[in-house]
Short mmCIF file of C-alpha atoms (C1' of nucleotides) in Angstrom, two decimals:
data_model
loop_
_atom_site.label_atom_id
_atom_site.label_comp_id
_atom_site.label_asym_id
_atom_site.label_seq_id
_atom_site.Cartn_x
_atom_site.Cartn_y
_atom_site.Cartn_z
CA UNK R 1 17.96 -20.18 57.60
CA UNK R 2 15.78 -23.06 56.27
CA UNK R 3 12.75 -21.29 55.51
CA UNK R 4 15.02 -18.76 54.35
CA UNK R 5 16.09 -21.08 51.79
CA UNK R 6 12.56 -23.00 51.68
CA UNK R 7 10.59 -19.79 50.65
CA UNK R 8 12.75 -18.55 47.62
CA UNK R 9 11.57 -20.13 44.38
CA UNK R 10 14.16 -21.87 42.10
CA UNK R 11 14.53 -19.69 38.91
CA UNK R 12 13.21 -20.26 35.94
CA UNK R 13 12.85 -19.36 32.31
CA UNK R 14 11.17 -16.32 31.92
CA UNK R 15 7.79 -17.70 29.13
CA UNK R 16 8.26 -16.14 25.89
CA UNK R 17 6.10 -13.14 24.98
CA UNK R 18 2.94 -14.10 22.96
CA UNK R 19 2.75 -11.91 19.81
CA UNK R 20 -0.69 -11.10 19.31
CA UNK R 21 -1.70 -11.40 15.56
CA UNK R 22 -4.88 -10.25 14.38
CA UNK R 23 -6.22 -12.63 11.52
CA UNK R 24 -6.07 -9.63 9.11
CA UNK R 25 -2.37 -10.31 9.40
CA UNK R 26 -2.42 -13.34 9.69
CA UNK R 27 -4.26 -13.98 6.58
CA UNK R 28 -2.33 -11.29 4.73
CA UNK R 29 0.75 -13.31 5.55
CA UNK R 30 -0.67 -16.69 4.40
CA UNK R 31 -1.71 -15.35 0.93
CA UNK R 32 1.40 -13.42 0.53
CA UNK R 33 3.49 -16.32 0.61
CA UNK R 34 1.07 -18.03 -1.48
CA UNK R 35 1.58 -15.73 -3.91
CA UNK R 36 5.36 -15.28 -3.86
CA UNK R 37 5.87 -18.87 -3.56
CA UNK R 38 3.88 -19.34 -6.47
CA UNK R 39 1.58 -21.93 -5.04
CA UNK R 40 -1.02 -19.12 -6.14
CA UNK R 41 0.42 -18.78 -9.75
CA UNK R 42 0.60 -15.66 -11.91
CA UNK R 43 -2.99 -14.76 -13.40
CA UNK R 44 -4.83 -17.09 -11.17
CA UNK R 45 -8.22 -15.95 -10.17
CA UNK R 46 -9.44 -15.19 -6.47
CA UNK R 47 -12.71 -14.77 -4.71
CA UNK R 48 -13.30 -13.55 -1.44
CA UNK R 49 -16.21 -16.19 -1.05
CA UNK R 50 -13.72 -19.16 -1.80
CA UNK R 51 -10.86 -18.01 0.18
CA UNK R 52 -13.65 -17.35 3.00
CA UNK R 53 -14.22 -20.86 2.99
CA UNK R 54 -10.84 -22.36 2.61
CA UNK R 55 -9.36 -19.93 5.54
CA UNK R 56 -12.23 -20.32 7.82
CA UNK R 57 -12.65 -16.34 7.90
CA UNK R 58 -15.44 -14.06 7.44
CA UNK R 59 -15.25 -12.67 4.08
CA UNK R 60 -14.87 -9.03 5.24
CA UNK R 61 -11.48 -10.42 6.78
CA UNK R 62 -10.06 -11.75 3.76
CA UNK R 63 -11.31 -8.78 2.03
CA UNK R 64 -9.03 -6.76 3.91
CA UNK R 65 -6.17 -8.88 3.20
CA UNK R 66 -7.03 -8.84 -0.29
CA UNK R 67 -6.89 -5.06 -0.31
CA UNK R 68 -3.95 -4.55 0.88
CA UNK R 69 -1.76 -7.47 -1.22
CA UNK R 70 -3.61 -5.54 -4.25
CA UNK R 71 -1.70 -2.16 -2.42
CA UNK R 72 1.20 -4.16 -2.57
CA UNK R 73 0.72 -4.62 -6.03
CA UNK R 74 0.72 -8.69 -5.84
CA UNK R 75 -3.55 -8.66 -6.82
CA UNK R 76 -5.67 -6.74 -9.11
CA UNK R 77 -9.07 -6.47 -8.44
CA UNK R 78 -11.95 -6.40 -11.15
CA UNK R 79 -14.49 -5.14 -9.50
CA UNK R 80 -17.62 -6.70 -9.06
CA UNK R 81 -15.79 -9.93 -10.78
CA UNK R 82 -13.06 -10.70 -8.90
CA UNK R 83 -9.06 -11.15 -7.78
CA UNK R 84 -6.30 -12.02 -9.95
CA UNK R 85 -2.75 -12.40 -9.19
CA UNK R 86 -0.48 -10.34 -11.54
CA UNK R 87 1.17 -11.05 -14.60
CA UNK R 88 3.73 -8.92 -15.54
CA UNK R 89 4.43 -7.98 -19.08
CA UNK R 90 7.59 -6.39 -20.31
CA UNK R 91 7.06 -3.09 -19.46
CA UNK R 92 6.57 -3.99 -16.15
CA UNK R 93 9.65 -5.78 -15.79
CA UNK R 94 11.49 -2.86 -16.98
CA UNK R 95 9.65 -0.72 -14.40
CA UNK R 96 10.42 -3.09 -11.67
CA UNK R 97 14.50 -2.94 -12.45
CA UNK R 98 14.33 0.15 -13.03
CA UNK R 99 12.92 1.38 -10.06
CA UNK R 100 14.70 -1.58 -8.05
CA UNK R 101 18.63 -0.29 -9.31
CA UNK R 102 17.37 2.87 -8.00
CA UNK R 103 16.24 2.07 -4.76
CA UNK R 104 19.37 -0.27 -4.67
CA UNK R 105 22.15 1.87 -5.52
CA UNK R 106 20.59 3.85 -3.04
CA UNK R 107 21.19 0.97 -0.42
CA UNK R 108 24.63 0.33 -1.38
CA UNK R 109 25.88 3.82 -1.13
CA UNK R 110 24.47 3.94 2.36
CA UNK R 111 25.89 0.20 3.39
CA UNK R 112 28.60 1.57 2.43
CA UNK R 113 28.69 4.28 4.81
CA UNK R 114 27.22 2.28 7.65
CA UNK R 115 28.65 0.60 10.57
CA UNK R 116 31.20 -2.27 10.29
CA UNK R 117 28.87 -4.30 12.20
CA UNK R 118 26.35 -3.88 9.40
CA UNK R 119 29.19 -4.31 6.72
CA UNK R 120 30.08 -7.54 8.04
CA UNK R 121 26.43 -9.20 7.51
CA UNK R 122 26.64 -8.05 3.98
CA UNK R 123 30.06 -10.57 4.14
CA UNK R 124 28.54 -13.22 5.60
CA UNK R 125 25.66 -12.92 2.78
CA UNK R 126 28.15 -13.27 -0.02
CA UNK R 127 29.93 -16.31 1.87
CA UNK R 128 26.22 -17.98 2.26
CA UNK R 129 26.09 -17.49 -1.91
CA UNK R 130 29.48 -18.37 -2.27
CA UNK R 131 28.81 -21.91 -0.40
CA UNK R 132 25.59 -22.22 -2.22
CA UNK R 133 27.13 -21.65 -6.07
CA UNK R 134 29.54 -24.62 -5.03
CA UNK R 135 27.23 -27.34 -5.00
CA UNK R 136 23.64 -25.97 -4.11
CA UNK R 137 20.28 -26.10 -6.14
CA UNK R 138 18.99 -23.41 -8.11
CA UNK R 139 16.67 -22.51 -5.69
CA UNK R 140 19.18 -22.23 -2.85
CA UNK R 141 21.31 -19.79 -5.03
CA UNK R 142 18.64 -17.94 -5.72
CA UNK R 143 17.66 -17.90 -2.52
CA UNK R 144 21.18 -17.30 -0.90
CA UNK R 145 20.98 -13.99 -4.09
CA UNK R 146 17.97 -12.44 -2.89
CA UNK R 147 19.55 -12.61 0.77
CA UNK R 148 22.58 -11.21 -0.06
CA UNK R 149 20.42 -8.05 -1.86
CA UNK R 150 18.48 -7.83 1.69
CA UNK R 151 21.27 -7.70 3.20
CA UNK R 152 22.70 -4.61 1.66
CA UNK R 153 19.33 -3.25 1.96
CA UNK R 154 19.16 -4.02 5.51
CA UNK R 155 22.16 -1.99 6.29
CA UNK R 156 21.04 0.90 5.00
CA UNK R 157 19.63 1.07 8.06
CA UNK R 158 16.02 3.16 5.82
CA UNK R 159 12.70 1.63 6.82
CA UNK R 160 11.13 3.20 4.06
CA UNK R 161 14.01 2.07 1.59
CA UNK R 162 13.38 -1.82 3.01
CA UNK R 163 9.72 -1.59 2.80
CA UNK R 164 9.80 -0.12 -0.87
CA UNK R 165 12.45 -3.04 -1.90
CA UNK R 166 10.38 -5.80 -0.37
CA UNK R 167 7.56 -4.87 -2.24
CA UNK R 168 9.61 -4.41 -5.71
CA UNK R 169 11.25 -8.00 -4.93
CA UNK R 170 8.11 -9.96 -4.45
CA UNK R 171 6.65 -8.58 -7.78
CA UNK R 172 10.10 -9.79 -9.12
CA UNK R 173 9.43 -12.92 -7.74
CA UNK R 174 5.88 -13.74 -8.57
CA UNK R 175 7.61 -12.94 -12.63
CA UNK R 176 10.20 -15.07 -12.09
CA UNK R 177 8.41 -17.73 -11.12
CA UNK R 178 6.23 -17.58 -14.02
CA UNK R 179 8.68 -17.39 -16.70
CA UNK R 180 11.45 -19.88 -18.11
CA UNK R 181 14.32 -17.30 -17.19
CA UNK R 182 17.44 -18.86 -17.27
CA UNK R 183 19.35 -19.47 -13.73
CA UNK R 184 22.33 -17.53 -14.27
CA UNK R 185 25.77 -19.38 -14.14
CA UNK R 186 27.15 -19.36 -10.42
CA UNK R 187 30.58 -18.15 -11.73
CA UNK R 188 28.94 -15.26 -13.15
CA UNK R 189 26.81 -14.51 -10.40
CA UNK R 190 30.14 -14.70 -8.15
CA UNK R 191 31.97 -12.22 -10.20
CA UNK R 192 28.63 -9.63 -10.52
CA UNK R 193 28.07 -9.60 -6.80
CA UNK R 194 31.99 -9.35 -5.74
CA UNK R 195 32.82 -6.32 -6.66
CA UNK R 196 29.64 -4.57 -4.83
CA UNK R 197 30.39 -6.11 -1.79
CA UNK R 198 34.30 -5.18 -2.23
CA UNK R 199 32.73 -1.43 -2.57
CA UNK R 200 30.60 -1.82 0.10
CA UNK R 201 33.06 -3.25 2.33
CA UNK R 202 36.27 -0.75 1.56
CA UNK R 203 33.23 1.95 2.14
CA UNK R 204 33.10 3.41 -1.20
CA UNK R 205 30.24 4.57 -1.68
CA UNK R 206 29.95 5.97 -4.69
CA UNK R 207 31.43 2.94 -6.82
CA UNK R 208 29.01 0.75 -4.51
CA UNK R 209 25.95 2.63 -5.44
CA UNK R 210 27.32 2.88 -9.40
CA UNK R 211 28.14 -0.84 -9.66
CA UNK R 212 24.85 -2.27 -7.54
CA UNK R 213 22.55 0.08 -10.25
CA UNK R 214 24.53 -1.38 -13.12
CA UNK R 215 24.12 -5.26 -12.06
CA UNK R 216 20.42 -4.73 -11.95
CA UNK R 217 20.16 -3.01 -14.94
CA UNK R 218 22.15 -5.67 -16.77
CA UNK R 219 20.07 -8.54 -15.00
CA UNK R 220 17.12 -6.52 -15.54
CA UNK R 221 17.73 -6.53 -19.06
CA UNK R 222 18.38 -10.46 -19.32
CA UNK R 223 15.06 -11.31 -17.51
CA UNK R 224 12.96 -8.86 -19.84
CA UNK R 225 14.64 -11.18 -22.30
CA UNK R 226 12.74 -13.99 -21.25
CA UNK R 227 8.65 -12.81 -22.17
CA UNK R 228 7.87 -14.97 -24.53
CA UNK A 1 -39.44 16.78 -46.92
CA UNK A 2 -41.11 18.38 -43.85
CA UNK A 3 -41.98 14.85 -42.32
CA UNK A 4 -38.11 14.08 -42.88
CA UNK A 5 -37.30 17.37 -41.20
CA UNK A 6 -39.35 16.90 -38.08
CA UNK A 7 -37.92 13.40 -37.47
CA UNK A 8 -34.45 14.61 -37.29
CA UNK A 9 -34.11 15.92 -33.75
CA UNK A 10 -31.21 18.64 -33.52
CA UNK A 11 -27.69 17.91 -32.42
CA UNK A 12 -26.60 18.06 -29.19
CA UNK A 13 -23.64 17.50 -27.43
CA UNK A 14 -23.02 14.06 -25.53
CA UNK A 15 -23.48 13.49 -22.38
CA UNK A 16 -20.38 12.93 -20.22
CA UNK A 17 -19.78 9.48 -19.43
CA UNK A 18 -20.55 8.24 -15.69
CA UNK A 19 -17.41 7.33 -14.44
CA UNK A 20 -18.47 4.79 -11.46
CA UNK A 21 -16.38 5.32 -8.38
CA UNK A 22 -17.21 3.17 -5.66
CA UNK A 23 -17.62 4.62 -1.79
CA UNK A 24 -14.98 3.12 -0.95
CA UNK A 25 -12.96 4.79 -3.32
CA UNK A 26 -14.39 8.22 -2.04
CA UNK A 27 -13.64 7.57 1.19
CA UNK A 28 -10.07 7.15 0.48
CA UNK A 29 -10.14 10.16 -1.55
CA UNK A 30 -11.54 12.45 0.55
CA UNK A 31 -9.73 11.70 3.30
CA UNK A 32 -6.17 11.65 1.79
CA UNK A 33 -7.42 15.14 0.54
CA UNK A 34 -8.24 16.05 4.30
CA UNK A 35 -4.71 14.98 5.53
CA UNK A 36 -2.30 16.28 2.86
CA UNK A 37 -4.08 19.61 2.96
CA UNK A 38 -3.66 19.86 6.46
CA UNK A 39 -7.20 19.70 7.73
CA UNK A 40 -6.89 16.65 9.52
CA UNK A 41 -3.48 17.87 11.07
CA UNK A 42 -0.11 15.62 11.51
CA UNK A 43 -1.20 13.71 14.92
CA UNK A 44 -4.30 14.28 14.70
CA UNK A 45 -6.41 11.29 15.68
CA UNK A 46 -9.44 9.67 13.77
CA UNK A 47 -11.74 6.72 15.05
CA UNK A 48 -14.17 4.37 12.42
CA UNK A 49 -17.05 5.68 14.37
CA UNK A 50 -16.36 9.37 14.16
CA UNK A 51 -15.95 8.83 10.15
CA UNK A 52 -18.20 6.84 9.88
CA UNK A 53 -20.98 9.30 11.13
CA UNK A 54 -19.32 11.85 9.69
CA UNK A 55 -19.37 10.49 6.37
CA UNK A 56 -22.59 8.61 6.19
CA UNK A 57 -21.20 5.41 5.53
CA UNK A 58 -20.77 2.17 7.12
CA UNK A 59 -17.76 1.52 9.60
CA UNK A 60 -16.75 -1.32 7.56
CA UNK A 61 -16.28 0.81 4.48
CA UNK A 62 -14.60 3.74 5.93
CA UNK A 63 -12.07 1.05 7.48
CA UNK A 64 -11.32 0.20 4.24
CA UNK A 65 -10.40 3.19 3.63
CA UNK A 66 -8.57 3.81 6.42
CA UNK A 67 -6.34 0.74 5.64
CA UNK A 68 -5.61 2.09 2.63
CA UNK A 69 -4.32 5.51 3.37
CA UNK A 70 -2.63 3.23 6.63
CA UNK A 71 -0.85 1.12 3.18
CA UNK A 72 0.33 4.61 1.67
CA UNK A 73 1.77 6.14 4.94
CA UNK A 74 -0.40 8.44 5.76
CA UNK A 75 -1.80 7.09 8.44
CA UNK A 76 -0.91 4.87 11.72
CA UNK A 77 -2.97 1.80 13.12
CA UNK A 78 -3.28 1.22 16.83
CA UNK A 79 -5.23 -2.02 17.25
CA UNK A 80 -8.21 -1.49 19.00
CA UNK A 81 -7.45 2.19 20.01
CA UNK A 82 -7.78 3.86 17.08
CA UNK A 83 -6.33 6.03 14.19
CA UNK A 84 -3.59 8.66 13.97
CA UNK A 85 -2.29 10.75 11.04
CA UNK A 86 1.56 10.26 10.47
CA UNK A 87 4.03 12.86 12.64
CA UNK A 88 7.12 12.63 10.88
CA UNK A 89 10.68 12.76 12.77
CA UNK A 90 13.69 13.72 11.76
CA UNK A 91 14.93 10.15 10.61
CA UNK A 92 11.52 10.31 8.45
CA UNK A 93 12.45 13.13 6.77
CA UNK A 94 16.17 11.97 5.96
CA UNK A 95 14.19 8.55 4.80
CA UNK A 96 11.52 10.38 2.46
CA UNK A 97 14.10 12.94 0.90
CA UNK A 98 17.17 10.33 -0.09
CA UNK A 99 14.31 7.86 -1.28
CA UNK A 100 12.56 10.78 -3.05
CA UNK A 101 16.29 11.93 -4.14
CA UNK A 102 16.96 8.41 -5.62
CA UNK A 103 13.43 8.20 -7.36
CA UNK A 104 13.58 11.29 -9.05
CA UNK A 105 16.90 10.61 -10.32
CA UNK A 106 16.09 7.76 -12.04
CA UNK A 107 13.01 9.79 -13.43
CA UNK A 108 14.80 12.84 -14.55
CA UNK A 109 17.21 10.78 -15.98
CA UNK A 110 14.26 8.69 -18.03
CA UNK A 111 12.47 12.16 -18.98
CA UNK A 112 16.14 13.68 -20.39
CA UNK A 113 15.29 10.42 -23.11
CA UNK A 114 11.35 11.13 -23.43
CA UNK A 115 10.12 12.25 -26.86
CA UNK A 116 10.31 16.06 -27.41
CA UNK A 117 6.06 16.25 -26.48
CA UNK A 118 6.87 14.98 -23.02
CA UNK A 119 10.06 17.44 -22.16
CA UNK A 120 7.61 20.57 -23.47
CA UNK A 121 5.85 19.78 -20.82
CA UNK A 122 8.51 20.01 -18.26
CA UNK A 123 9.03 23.05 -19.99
CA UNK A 124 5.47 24.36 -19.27
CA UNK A 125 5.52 23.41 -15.58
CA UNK A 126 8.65 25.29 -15.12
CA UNK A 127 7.44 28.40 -17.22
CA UNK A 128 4.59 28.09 -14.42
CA UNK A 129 6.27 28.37 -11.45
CA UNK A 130 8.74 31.23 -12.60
CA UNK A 131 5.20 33.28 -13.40
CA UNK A 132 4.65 32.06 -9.94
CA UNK A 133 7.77 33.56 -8.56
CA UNK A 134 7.34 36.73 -9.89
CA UNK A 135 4.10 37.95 -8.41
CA UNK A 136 2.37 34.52 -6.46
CA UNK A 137 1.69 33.62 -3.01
CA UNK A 138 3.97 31.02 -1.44
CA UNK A 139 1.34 28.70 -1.37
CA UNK A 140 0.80 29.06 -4.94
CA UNK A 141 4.67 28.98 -5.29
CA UNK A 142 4.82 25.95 -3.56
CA UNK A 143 2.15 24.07 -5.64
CA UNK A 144 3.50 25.34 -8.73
CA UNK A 145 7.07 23.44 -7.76
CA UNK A 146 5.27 20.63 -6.60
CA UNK A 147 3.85 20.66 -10.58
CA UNK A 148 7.13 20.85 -12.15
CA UNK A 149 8.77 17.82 -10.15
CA UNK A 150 5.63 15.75 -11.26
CA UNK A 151 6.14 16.95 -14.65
CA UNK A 152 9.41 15.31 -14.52
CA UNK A 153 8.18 12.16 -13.28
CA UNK A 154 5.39 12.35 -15.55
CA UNK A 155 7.67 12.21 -18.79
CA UNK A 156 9.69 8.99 -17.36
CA UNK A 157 6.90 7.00 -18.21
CA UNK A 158 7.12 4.74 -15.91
CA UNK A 159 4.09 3.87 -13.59
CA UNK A 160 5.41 2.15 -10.89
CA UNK A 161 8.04 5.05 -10.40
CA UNK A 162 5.00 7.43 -10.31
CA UNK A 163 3.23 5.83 -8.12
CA UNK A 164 6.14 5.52 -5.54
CA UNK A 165 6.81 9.26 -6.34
CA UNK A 166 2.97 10.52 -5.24
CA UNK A 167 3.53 8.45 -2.25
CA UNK A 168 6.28 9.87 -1.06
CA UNK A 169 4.99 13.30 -2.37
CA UNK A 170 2.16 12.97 0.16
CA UNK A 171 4.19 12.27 2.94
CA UNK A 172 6.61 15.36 2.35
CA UNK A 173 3.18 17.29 2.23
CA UNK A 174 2.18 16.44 5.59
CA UNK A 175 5.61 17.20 6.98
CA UNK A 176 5.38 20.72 5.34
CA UNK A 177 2.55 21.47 6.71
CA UNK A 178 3.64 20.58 10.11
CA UNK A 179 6.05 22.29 10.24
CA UNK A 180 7.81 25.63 10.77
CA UNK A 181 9.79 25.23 7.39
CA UNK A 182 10.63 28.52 5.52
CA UNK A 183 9.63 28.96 1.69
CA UNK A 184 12.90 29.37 0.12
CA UNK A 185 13.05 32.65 -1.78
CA UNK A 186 11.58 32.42 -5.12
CA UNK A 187 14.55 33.91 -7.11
CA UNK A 188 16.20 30.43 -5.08
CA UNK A 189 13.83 28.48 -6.32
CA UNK A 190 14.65 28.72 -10.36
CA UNK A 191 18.17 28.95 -10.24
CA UNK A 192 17.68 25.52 -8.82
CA UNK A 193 15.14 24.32 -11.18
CA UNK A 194 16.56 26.08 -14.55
CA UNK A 195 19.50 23.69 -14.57
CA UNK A 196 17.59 20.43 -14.26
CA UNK A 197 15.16 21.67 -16.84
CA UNK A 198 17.90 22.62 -19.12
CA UNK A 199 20.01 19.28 -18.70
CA UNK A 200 16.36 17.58 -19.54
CA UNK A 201 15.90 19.35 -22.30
CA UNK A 202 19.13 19.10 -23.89
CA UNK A 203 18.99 15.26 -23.18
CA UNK A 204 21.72 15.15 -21.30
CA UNK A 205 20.33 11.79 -18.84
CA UNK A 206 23.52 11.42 -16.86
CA UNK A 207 23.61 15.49 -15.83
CA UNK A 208 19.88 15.18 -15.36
CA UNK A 209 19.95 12.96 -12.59
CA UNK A 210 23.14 14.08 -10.90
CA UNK A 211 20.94 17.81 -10.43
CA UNK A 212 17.57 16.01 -9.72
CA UNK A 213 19.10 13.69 -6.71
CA UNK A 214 21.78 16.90 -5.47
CA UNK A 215 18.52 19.21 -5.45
CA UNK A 216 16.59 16.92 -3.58
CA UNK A 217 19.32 16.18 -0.68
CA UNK A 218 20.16 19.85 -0.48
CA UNK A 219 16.62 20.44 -0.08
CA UNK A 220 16.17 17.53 2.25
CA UNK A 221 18.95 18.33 4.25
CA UNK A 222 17.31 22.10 4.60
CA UNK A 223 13.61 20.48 5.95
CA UNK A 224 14.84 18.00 8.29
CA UNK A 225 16.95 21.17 9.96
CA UNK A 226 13.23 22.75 10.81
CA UNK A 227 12.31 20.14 13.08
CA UNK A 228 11.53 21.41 16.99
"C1'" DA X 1 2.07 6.66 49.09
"C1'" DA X 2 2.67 3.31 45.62
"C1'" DA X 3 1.16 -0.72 43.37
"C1'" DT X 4 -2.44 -3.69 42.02
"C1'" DT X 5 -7.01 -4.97 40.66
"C1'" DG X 6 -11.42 -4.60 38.61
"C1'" DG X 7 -15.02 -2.57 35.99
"C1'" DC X 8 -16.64 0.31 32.44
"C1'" DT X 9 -16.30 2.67 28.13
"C1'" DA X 10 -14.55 3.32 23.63
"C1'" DT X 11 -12.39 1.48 20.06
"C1'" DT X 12 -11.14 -1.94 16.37
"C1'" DG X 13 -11.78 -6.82 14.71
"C1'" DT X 14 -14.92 -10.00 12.68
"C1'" DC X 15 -19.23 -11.80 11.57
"C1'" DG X 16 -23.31 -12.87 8.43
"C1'" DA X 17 -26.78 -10.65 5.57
"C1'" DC X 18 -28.53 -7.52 2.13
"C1'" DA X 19 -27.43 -4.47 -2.06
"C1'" DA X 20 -25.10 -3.46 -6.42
"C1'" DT X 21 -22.71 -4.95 -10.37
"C1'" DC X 22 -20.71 -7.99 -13.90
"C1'" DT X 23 -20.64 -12.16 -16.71
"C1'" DT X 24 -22.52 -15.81 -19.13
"C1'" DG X 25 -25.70 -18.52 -21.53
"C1'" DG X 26 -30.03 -19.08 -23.68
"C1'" DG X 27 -33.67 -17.20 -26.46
"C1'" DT X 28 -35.38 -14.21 -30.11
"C1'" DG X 29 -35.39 -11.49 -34.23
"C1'" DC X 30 -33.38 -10.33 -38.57
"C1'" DG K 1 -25.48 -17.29 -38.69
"C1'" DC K 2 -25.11 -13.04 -36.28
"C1'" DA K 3 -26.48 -9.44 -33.20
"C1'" DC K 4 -29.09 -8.15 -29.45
"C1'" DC K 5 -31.56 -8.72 -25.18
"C1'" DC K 6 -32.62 -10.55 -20.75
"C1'" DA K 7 -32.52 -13.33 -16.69
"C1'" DA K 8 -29.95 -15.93 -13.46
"C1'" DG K 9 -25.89 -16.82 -11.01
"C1'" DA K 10 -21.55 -15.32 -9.14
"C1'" DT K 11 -19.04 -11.90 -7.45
"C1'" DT K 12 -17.78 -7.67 -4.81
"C1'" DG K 13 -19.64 -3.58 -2.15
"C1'" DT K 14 -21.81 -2.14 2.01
"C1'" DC K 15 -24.50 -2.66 5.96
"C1'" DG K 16 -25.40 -3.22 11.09
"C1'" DA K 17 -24.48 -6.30 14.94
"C1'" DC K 18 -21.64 -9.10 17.94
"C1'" DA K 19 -16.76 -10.19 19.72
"C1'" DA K 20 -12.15 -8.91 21.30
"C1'" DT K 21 -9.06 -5.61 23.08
"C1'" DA K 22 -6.98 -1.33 25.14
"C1'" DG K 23 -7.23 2.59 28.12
"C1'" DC K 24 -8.75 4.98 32.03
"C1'" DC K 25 -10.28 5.68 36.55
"C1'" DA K 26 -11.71 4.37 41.04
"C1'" DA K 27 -11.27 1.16 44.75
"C1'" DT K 28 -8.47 -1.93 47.28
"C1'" DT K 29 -4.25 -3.86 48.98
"C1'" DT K 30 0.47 -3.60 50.49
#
DNA sequence: AAATTGGCTATTGTCGACAATCTTGGGTGC
DNA sequence: GCACCCAAGATTGTCGACAATAGCCAATTT
């Protein structure tokens, strides 16, 4: 009985699983956010030698990463020259709404076919803006906004759809970030996003998919606005 | 007068300009060609070294390539293992044809507003593929539809919506040629077509994309049902 | 017989160095 | 003063070599 007892092990915690990360990634990650955070503004110039020094990486490594954030349409590349993070003019602002209330009414029409489960993030989304228009900065709102949109997206349940939205969103936020567009009123954004979550949640999908293109339109419009 | 004449050497036309296209840039060229034609086959698998000796360059430039055409679906990474061209399943399908649905919506939609030069061209593409109908191969037939939906996209205008377009273009290429789908018949194929051209023609945006998304789903629907 | 271990090979990941190209500033000629 | 040219420096493009990792197979252990 006692070395029964004596030779079983107490249990433990089982060690979390280490998530290998090439620094590729890794450094595709870190310039990413540098970018969409704007800590690497709009139209700022890159080299592969500089950031080669500054991440500690060979420069064929940060090449890489550079490639594919210029796939991603966050860089353009001169060749020969150099790296420059976007700036988007007009046009492209009306290409990225465009393309994003397609993609999006896309979204919507499927959240609103897709699991309750999946309906009732969506919820939880708008309550997370709702709380933030109350008494949050204009960060947080817009923060708690772009949430709510990913979480439509999300239940979609389309990997391609995400990917494609992700990539149209950070464009939208490297431009937003460089211009003086006006934070929209939190009353207003209340009322806009309502009635797409109401579609979504009473599974209509056709009014969710016709009232999610329409908002971005409309706020697509109002942010083309603000090129100066 | 004959000193004058001699001096003048005779006219000739220019030479074409040199347009400078780096290796890498080949390399991603020549192998997307390879995998949406079918000679590198869905599944099939590809290692740096292999291209690399295949292709006379260095590894490091054919992996640039290879992250590329990784960037634009085409291709799958496994770290350290190697290369793999995309094998699409069922949910892929269903993914490519409601995002390609969406997308050329919102571009048949954009082309029902183009000037009249753009639509004529629309016009042209179709004109092609019904000469195609009559008397072509299917493979011809095929490439002659793949024309007219990039005609449509063409006229939108809109380069971010073309881009996303070819991409998923590819991908439905690769699937095709995978797989054991049947060529619709051809007399199918413009009694589909006609109505979208017509409704683009006439300018009517709304009708436009209402046809352009309902052709792709019904067409979608009809691919994903040829999967093994 | 099944599970584990270890070694080898093949592959990608990353490195530093050489090659090709672009930009800029200074010098020259008109 | 303006236009053109050229050289030098800065940058990306490409190379081959070393480092890290995964897969496979044979040997060993249970």
């Amino acid at each position: 009985m006692e070395l029964d007892t004596m030779d079983r092990a107490p249990e433990r915690p089982a060690l979390p699983k280490i998530v290998k990360v090439s620094a590729e990634a890794r450094a595709i990650e870190a310039l990413r956010s540098q970018i969409i955070t704007g800590m690497l503004p709009a139209g700022a110039r890159i080299t592969e030698v500089q950031l080669s020094g500054e991440m500690g990486l060979s420069r064929a490594t940060v090449r890489t990463a550079l490639h594919e954030l210029q796939k991603e349409g966050l860089l353009r590349l001169k060749p020969y020259t150099g790296w420059t993070v976007i700036q988007l003019t007009r046009q492209d602002v009306w290409e990225l709404y465009t393309l994003r209330s397609a993609v999006e009414r896309l979204a919507s029409q499927l959240a609103a076919g897709a699991p309750m489960e999946q309906r009732t993030r969506i919820q939880a989304a708008f309550d997370n803006l709702a709380d933030a228009c109350v008494d949050a900065s204009a960060a947080r709102i817009a923060e708690a906004d772009f949430c709510f949109h990913h979480a439509i997206v999300d239940a979609a349940s389309h990997s391609r759809l995400s990917a494609q939205y992700e990539l149209i969103a950070q464009q939208i936020r490297v431009y937003i970030r460089s211009s003086d567009a006006l934070i929209p009123d939190p009353a207003d954004i209340l009322s806009q996003h309502a009635p797409i979550l109401n579609a979504i949640l009473s599974g209509d999908s056709a009014e969710a998919g016709r009232l999610a293109e329409e908002h971005n339109l409309v706020e697509g419009e109002k942010l083309g606005q603000s090129i100066g």
